[in-house]
Short mmCIF file of C-alpha atoms and ligand atoms in Angstrom, two decimals:
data_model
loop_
_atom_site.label_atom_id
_atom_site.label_comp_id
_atom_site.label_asym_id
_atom_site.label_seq_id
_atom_site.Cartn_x
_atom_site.Cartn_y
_atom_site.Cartn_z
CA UNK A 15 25.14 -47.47 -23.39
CA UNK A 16 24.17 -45.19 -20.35
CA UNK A 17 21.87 -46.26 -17.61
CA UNK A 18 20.35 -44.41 -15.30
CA UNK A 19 19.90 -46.38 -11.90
CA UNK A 20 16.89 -45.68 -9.63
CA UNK A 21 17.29 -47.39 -6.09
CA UNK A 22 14.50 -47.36 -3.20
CA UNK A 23 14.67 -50.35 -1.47
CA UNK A 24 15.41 -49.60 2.31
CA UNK A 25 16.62 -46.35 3.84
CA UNK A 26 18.20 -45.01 1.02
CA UNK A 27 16.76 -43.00 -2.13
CA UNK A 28 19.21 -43.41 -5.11
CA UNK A 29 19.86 -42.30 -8.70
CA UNK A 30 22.58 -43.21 -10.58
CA UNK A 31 24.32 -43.04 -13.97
CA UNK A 32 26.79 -45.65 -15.77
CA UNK A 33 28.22 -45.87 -18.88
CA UNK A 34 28.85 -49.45 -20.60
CA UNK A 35 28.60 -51.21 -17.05
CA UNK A 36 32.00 -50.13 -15.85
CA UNK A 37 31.82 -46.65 -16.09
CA UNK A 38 30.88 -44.32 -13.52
CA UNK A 39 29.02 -40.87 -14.29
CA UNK A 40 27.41 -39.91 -11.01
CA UNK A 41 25.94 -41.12 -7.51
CA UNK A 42 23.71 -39.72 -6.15
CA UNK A 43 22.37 -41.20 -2.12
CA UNK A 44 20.03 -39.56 0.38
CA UNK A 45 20.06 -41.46 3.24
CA UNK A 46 17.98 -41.51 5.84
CA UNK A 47 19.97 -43.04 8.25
CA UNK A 48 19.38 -39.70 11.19
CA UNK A 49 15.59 -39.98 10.27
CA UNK A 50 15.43 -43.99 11.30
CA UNK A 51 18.34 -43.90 14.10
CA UNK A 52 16.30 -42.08 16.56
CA UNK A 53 13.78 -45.22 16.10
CA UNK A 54 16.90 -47.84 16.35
CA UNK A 55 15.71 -49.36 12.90
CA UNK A 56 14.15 -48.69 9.82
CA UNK A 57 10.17 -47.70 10.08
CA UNK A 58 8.84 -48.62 6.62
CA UNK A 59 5.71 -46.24 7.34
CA UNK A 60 8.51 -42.94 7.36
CA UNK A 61 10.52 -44.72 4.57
CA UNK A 62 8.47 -44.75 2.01
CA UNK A 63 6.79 -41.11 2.94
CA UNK A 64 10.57 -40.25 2.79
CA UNK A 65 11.40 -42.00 -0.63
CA UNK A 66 8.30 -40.05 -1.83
CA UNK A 67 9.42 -36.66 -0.81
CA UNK A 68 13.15 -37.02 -2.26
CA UNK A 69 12.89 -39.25 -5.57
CA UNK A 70 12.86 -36.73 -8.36
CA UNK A 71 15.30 -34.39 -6.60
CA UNK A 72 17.79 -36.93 -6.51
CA UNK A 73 16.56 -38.32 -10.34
CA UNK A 74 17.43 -34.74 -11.60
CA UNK A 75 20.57 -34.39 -9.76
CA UNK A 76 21.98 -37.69 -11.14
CA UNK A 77 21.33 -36.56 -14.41
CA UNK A 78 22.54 -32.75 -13.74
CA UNK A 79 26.25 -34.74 -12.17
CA UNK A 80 26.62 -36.69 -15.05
CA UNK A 81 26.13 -33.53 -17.29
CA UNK A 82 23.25 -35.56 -19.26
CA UNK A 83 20.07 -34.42 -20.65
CA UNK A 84 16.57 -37.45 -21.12
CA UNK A 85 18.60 -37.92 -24.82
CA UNK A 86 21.72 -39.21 -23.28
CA UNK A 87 20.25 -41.88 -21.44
CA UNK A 88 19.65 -45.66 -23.36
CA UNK A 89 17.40 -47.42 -20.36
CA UNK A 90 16.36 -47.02 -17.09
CA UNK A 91 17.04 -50.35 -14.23
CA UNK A 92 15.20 -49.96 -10.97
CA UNK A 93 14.94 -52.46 -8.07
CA UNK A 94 11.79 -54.35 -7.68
CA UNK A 95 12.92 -56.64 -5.63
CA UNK A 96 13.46 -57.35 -2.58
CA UNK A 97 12.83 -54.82 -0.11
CA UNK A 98 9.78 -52.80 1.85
CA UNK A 99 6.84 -52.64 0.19
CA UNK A 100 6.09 -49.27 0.73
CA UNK A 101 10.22 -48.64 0.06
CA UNK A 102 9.63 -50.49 -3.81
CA UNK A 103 6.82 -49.24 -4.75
CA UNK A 104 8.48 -45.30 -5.00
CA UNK A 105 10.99 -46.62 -6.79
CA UNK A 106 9.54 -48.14 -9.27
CA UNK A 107 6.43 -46.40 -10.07
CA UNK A 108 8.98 -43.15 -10.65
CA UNK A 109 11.18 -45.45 -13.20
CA UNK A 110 8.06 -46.72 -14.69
CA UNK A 111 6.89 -43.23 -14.95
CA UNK A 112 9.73 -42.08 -16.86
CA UNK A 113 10.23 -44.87 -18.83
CA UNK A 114 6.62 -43.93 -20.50
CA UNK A 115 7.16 -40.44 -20.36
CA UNK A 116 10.91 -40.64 -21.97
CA UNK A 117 10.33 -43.77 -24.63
CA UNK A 118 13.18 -45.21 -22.68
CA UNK A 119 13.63 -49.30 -22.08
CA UNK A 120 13.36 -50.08 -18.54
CA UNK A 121 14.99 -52.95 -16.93
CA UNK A 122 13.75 -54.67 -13.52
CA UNK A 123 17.34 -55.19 -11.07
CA UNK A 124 17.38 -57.49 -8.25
CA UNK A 125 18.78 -55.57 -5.61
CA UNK A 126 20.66 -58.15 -3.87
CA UNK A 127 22.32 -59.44 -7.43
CA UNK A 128 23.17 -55.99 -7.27
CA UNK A 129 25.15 -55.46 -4.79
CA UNK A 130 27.69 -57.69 -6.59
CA UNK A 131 27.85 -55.93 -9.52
CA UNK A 132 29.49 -52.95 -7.32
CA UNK A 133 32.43 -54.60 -7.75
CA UNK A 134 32.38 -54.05 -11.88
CA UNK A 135 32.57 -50.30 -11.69
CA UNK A 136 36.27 -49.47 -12.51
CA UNK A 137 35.91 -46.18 -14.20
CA UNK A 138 35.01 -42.76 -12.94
CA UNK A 139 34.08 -39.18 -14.66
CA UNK A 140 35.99 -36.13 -13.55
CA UNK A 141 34.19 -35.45 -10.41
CA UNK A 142 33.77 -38.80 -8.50
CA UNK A 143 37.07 -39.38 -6.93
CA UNK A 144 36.13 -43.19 -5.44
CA UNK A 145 38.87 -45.75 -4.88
CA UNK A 146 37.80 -47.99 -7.67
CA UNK A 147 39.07 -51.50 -8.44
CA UNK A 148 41.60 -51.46 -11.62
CA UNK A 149 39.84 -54.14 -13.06
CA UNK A 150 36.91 -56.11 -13.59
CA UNK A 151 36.46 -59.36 -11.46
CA UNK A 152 36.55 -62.65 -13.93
CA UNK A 153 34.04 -65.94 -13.90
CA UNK A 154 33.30 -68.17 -12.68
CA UNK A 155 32.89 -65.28 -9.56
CA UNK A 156 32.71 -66.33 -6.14
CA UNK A 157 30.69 -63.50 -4.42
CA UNK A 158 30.24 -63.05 -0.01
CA UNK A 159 26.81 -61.23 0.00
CA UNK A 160 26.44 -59.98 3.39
CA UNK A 161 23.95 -57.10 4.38
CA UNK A 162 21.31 -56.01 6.71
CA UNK A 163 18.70 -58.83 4.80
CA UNK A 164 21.36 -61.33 3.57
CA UNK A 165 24.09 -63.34 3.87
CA UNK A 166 24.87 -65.61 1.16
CA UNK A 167 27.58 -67.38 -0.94
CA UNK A 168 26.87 -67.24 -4.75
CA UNK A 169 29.03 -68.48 -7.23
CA UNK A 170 28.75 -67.13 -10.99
CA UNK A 171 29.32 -68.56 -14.05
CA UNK A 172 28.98 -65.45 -16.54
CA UNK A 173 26.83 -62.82 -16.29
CA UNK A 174 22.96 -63.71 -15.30
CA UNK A 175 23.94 -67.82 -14.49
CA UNK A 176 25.05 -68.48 -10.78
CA UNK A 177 23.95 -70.69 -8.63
CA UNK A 178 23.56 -70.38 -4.50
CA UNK A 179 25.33 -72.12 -2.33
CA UNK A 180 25.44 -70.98 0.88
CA UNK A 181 23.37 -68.83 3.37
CA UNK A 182 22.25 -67.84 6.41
CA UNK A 183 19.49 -70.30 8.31
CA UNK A 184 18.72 -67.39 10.52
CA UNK A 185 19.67 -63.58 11.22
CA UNK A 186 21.49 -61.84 8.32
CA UNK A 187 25.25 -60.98 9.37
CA UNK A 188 24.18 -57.36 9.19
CA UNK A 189 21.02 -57.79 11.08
CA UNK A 190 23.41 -59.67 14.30
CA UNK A 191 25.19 -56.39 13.99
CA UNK A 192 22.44 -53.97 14.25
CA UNK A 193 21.07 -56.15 17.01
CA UNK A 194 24.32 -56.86 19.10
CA UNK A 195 24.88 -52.45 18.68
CA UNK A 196 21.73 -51.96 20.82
CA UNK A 197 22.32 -55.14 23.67
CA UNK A 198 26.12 -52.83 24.49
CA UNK A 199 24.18 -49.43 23.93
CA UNK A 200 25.53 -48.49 20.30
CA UNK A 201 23.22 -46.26 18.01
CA UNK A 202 21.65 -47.63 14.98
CA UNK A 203 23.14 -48.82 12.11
CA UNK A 204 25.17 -51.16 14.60
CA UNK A 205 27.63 -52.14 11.66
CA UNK A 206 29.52 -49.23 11.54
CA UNK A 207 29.40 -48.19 15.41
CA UNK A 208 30.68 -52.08 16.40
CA UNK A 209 33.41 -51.89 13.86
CA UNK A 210 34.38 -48.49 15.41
CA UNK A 211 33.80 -49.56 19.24
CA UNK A 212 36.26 -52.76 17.89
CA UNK A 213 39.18 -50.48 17.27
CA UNK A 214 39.46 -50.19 21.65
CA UNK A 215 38.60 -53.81 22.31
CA UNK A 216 40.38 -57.13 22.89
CA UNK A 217 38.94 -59.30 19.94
CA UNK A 218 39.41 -62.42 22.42
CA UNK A 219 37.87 -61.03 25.89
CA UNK A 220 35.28 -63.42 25.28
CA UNK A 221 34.80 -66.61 23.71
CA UNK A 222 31.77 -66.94 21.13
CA UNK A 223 30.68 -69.74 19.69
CA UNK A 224 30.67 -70.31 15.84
CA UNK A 225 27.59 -72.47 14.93
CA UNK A 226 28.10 -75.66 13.53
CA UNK A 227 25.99 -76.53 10.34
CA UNK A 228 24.40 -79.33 8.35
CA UNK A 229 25.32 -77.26 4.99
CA UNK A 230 28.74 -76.95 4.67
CA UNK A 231 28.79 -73.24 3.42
CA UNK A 232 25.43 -72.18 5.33
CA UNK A 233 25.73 -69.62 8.40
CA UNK A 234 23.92 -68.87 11.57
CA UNK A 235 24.17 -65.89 13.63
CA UNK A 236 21.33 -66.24 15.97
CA UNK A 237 23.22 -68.20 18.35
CA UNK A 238 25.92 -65.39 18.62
CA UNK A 239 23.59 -62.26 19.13
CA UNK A 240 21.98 -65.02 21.85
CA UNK A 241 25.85 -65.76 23.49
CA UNK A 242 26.84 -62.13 23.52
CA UNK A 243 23.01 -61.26 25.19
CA UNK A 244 23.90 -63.80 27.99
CA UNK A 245 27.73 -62.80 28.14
CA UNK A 246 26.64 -59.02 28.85
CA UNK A 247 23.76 -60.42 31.27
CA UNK A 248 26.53 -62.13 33.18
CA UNK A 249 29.38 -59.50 33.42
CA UNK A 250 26.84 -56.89 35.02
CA UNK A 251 25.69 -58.74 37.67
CA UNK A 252 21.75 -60.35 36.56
CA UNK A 253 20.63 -63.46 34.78
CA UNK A 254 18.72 -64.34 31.75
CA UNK A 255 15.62 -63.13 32.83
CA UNK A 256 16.94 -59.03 33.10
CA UNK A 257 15.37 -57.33 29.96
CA UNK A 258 18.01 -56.69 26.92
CA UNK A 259 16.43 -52.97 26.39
CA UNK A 260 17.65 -52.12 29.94
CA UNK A 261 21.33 -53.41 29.48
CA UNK A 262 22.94 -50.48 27.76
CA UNK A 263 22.74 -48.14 30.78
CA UNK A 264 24.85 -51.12 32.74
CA UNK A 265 27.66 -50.97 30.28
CA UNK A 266 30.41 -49.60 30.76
CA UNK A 267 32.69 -48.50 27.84
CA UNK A 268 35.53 -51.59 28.77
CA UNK A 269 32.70 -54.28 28.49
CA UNK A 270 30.90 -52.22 25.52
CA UNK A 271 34.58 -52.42 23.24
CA UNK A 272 35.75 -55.64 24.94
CA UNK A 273 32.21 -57.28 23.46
CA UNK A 274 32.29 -55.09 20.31
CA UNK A 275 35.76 -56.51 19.09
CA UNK A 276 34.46 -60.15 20.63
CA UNK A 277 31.22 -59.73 18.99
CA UNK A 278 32.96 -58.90 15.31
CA UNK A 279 35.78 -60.94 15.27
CA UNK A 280 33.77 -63.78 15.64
CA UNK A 281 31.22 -62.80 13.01
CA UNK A 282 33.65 -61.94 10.56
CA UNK A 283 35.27 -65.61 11.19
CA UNK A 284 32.21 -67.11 10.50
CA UNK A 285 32.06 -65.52 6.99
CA UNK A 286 35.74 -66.19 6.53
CA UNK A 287 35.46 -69.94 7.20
CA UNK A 288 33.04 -70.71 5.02
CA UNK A 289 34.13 -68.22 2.40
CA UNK A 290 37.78 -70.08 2.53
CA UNK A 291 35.89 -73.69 2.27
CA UNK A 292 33.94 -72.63 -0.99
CA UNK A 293 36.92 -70.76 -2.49
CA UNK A 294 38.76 -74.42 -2.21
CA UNK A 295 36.17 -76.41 -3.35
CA UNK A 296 35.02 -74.12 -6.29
CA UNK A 297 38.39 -72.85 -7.40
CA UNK A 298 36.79 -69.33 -8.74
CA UNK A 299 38.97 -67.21 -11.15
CA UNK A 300 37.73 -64.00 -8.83
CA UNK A 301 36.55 -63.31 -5.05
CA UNK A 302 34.06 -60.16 -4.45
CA UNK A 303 32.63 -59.30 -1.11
CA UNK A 304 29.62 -57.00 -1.66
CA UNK A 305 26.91 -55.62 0.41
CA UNK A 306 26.91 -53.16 3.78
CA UNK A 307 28.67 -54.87 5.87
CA UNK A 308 31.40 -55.44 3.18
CA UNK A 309 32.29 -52.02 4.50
CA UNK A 310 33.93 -53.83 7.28
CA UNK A 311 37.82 -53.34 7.84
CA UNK A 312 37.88 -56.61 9.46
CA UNK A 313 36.40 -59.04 7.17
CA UNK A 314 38.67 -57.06 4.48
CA UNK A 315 41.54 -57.93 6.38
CA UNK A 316 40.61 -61.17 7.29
CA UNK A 317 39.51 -62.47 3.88
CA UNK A 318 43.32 -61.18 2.21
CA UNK A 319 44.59 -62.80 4.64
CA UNK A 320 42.88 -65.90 4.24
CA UNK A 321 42.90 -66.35 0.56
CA UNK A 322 45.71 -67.24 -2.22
CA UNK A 323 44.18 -64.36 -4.53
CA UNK A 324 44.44 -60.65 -5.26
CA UNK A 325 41.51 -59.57 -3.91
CA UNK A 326 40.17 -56.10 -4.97
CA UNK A 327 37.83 -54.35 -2.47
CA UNK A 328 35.01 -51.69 -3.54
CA UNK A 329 34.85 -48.12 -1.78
CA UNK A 330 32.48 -47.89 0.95
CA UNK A 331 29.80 -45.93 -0.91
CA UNK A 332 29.08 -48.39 -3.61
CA UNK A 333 28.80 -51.21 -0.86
CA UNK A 334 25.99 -49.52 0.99
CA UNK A 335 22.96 -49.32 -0.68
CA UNK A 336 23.40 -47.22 -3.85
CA UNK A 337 21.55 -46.93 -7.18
CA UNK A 338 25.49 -47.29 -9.33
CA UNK A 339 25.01 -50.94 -8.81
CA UNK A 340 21.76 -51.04 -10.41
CA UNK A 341 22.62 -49.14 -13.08
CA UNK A 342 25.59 -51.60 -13.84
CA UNK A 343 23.96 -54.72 -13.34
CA UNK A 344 21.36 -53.29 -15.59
CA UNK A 345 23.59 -52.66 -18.34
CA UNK A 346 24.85 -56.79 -18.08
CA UNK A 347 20.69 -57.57 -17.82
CA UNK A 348 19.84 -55.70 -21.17
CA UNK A 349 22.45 -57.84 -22.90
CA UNK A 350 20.17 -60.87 -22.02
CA UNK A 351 16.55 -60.06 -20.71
CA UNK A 352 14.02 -58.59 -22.72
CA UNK A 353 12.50 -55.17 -21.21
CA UNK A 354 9.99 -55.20 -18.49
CA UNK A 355 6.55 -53.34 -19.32
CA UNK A 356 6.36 -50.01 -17.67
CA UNK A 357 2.37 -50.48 -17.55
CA UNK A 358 2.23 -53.62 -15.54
CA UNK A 359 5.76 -53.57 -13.71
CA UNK A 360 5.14 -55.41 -10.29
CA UNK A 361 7.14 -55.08 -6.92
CA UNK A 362 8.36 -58.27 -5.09
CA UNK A 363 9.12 -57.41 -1.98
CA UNK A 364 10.72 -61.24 -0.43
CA UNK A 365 11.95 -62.51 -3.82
CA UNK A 366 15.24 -64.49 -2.99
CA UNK A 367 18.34 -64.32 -5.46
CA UNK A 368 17.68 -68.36 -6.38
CA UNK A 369 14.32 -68.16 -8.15
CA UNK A 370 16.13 -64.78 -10.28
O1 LIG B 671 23.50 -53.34 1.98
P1 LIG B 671 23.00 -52.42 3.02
O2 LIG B 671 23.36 -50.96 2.93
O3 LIG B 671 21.44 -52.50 3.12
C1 LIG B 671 20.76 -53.71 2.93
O4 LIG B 671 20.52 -54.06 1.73
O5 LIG B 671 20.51 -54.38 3.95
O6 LIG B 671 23.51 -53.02 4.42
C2 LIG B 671 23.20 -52.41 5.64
C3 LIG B 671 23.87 -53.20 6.75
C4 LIG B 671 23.46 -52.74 8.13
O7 LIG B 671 23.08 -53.88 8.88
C5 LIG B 671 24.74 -52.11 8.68
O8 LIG B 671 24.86 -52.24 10.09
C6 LIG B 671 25.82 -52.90 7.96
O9 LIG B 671 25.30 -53.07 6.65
N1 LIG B 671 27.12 -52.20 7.89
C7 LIG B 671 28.25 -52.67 8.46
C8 LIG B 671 29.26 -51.69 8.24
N2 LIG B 671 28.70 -50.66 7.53
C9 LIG B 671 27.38 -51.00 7.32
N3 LIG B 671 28.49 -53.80 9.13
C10 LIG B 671 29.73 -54.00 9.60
N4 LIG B 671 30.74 -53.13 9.45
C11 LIG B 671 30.56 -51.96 8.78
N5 LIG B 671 31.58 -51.11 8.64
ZN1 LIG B 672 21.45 -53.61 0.16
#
């Protein structure tokens, strides 16, 4: 069964296709990651205009990768939910669209169950040359969500039945990033400029605190972005009244990579921590890490380390947004939902995983 995968939730415009949920045929991404950065965030007015402008190039270039014509492909999956408005609605009224036009089933993909199902692609055609895991993980499946939005534990049972148990009460781990980048004068997306800035800094120049929680695998990252704001306030000289926007030109690049490596190591902990405490309780047959900040070096290093269990890491590219992980989880969802109606398909822009 191919899928073809049609991602618009953020920044990125993505088509995809996958063969049998394991099987990689092509992946195609525009970001627009240089469009946003000069902004320091995502403007969802630009986004969508940019989703708009893109879509059916990148639709036609998935298919043209994967050497497939409209009769190779069995369904279409697109993310509905969650996301920008604006972001969704692209997305889904072109899958919708050629569902109709194309007789083809069309499936409706959460996009933050998604990101898990990276982790299932373990076969590539010719072109692709991605790292891929050898094999597929087993249930039950404990999974570390962590992107720009979220940051949650979620343990499956099979395919479609999982349960949440842990997640963040404030800031997404991939939001503290973002945020933390600009306070030390790093550009936009923070993840990846922090985890580079890292590689020149003492991980224990400062000590940051690690919330403590009611719910024993919940997170919190407020507190940190606020204890690295006051830590940067204090080592240039001014106190918690001097304006965060104004700090970056006070930096200097010792305090920007000393705070960096301070700033991650103690995020990354976090995740770890809980991450360990879950993996004890639950006993899972499999450990995945998905989402952008799953990207990070540090929490892959720190999570081996910290676990009794092979762990087999994704590439990069299918941890950022992508539309490969929609295609695969859509190939697991047509084995138990029915088809949504292309007529009346409906966004949902702040649906959490739980109510899925
Ligand atoms: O999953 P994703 O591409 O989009 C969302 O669904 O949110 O995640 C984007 C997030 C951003 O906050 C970005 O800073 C973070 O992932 N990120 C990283 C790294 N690469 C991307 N965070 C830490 N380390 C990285 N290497
Ligand atoms: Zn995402």
């Amino acid at each position: 069964m191919r899928i073809l995968g049609i991602e618009s939730s953020c920044d990125e415009t993505a088509a995809s296709i996958v063969e049998d949920g394991e099987r990689l045929l092509s992946n195609v991404v525009n970001s627009q990651i240089d469009i946003h950065a000069e902004y320091g965030g995502v403007i969802p007015e630009i986004a969508a205009r940019s989703h708009l402008e893109v879509i059916n190039p990148v639709i036609k270039k998935a298919l043209s990768d994967a050497n497939c014509t409209w009769d190779d492909i069995d369904a279409i999956a697109v993310t509905y939910a969650p996301g920008l408005i604006g972001s969704l609605l692209i997305g889904t009224l072109a899958a919708r669209t050629l569902a109709i036009i194309h007789h083809k089933p069309l499936y409706k993909i959460h996009h933050v169950e998604a990101h898990v199902y990276a982790n299932f692609i373990n076969q590539q055609s010719g072109d692709l040359s991605l790292s891929l895991p050898k094999k597929q993980p087993l249930f039950p499946l404990l999974s570390l969500i962590v992107s720009g939005g979220h940051s949650q534990l979620v343990l499956f049972k099979n395919h479609g039945d999982y349960q949440l148990i842990g997640q963040t009460q404030d800031d997404a781990i991939g939001e503290a990033f973002d945020k933390v980048a600009k306070i030390i004068g790093l550009p936009y997306p923070g993840g990846p400029a922090i985890a580079k800035a890292a590689e020149l800094g003492d991980p224990h120049a400062f000590q940051l605190p690690i919330a403590k929680l009611s719910g024993e695998y919940d997170f919190s990252f407020s507190g940190l972005k606020t204890a690295v704001l006051r830590a940067v306030q204090r080592e240039v000289g001014k106190d918690f009244t001097f304006p965060s926007h104004e700090l970056p030109g006070l930096v200097d690049d010792e305090l920007r990579h000393n705070m960096a490596a301070s700033f991650q190591y103690t995020a990354i902990k976090t995740l770890i921590d809980k991450t360990k405490k879950a993996f004890d309780n639950f006993q899972p047959a499999s450990v995945v890490i998905a989402g952008g900040v799953a990207a990070n070096q540090e929490l892959r290093r720190q999570l081996r380390e910290s676990l009794p269990i092979e762990i087999e890491y994704t590439p990069i590219q299918l941890c950022t947004d992508n539309a490969a992980m929609i295609a695969t989880l859509g190939y697991y969802r047509a084995q138990i939902d029915q088809p949504a109606n292309p007529y009346d398909l409906e966004v949902q822009p702040s649906l959490s995983m739980t109510v899925v």
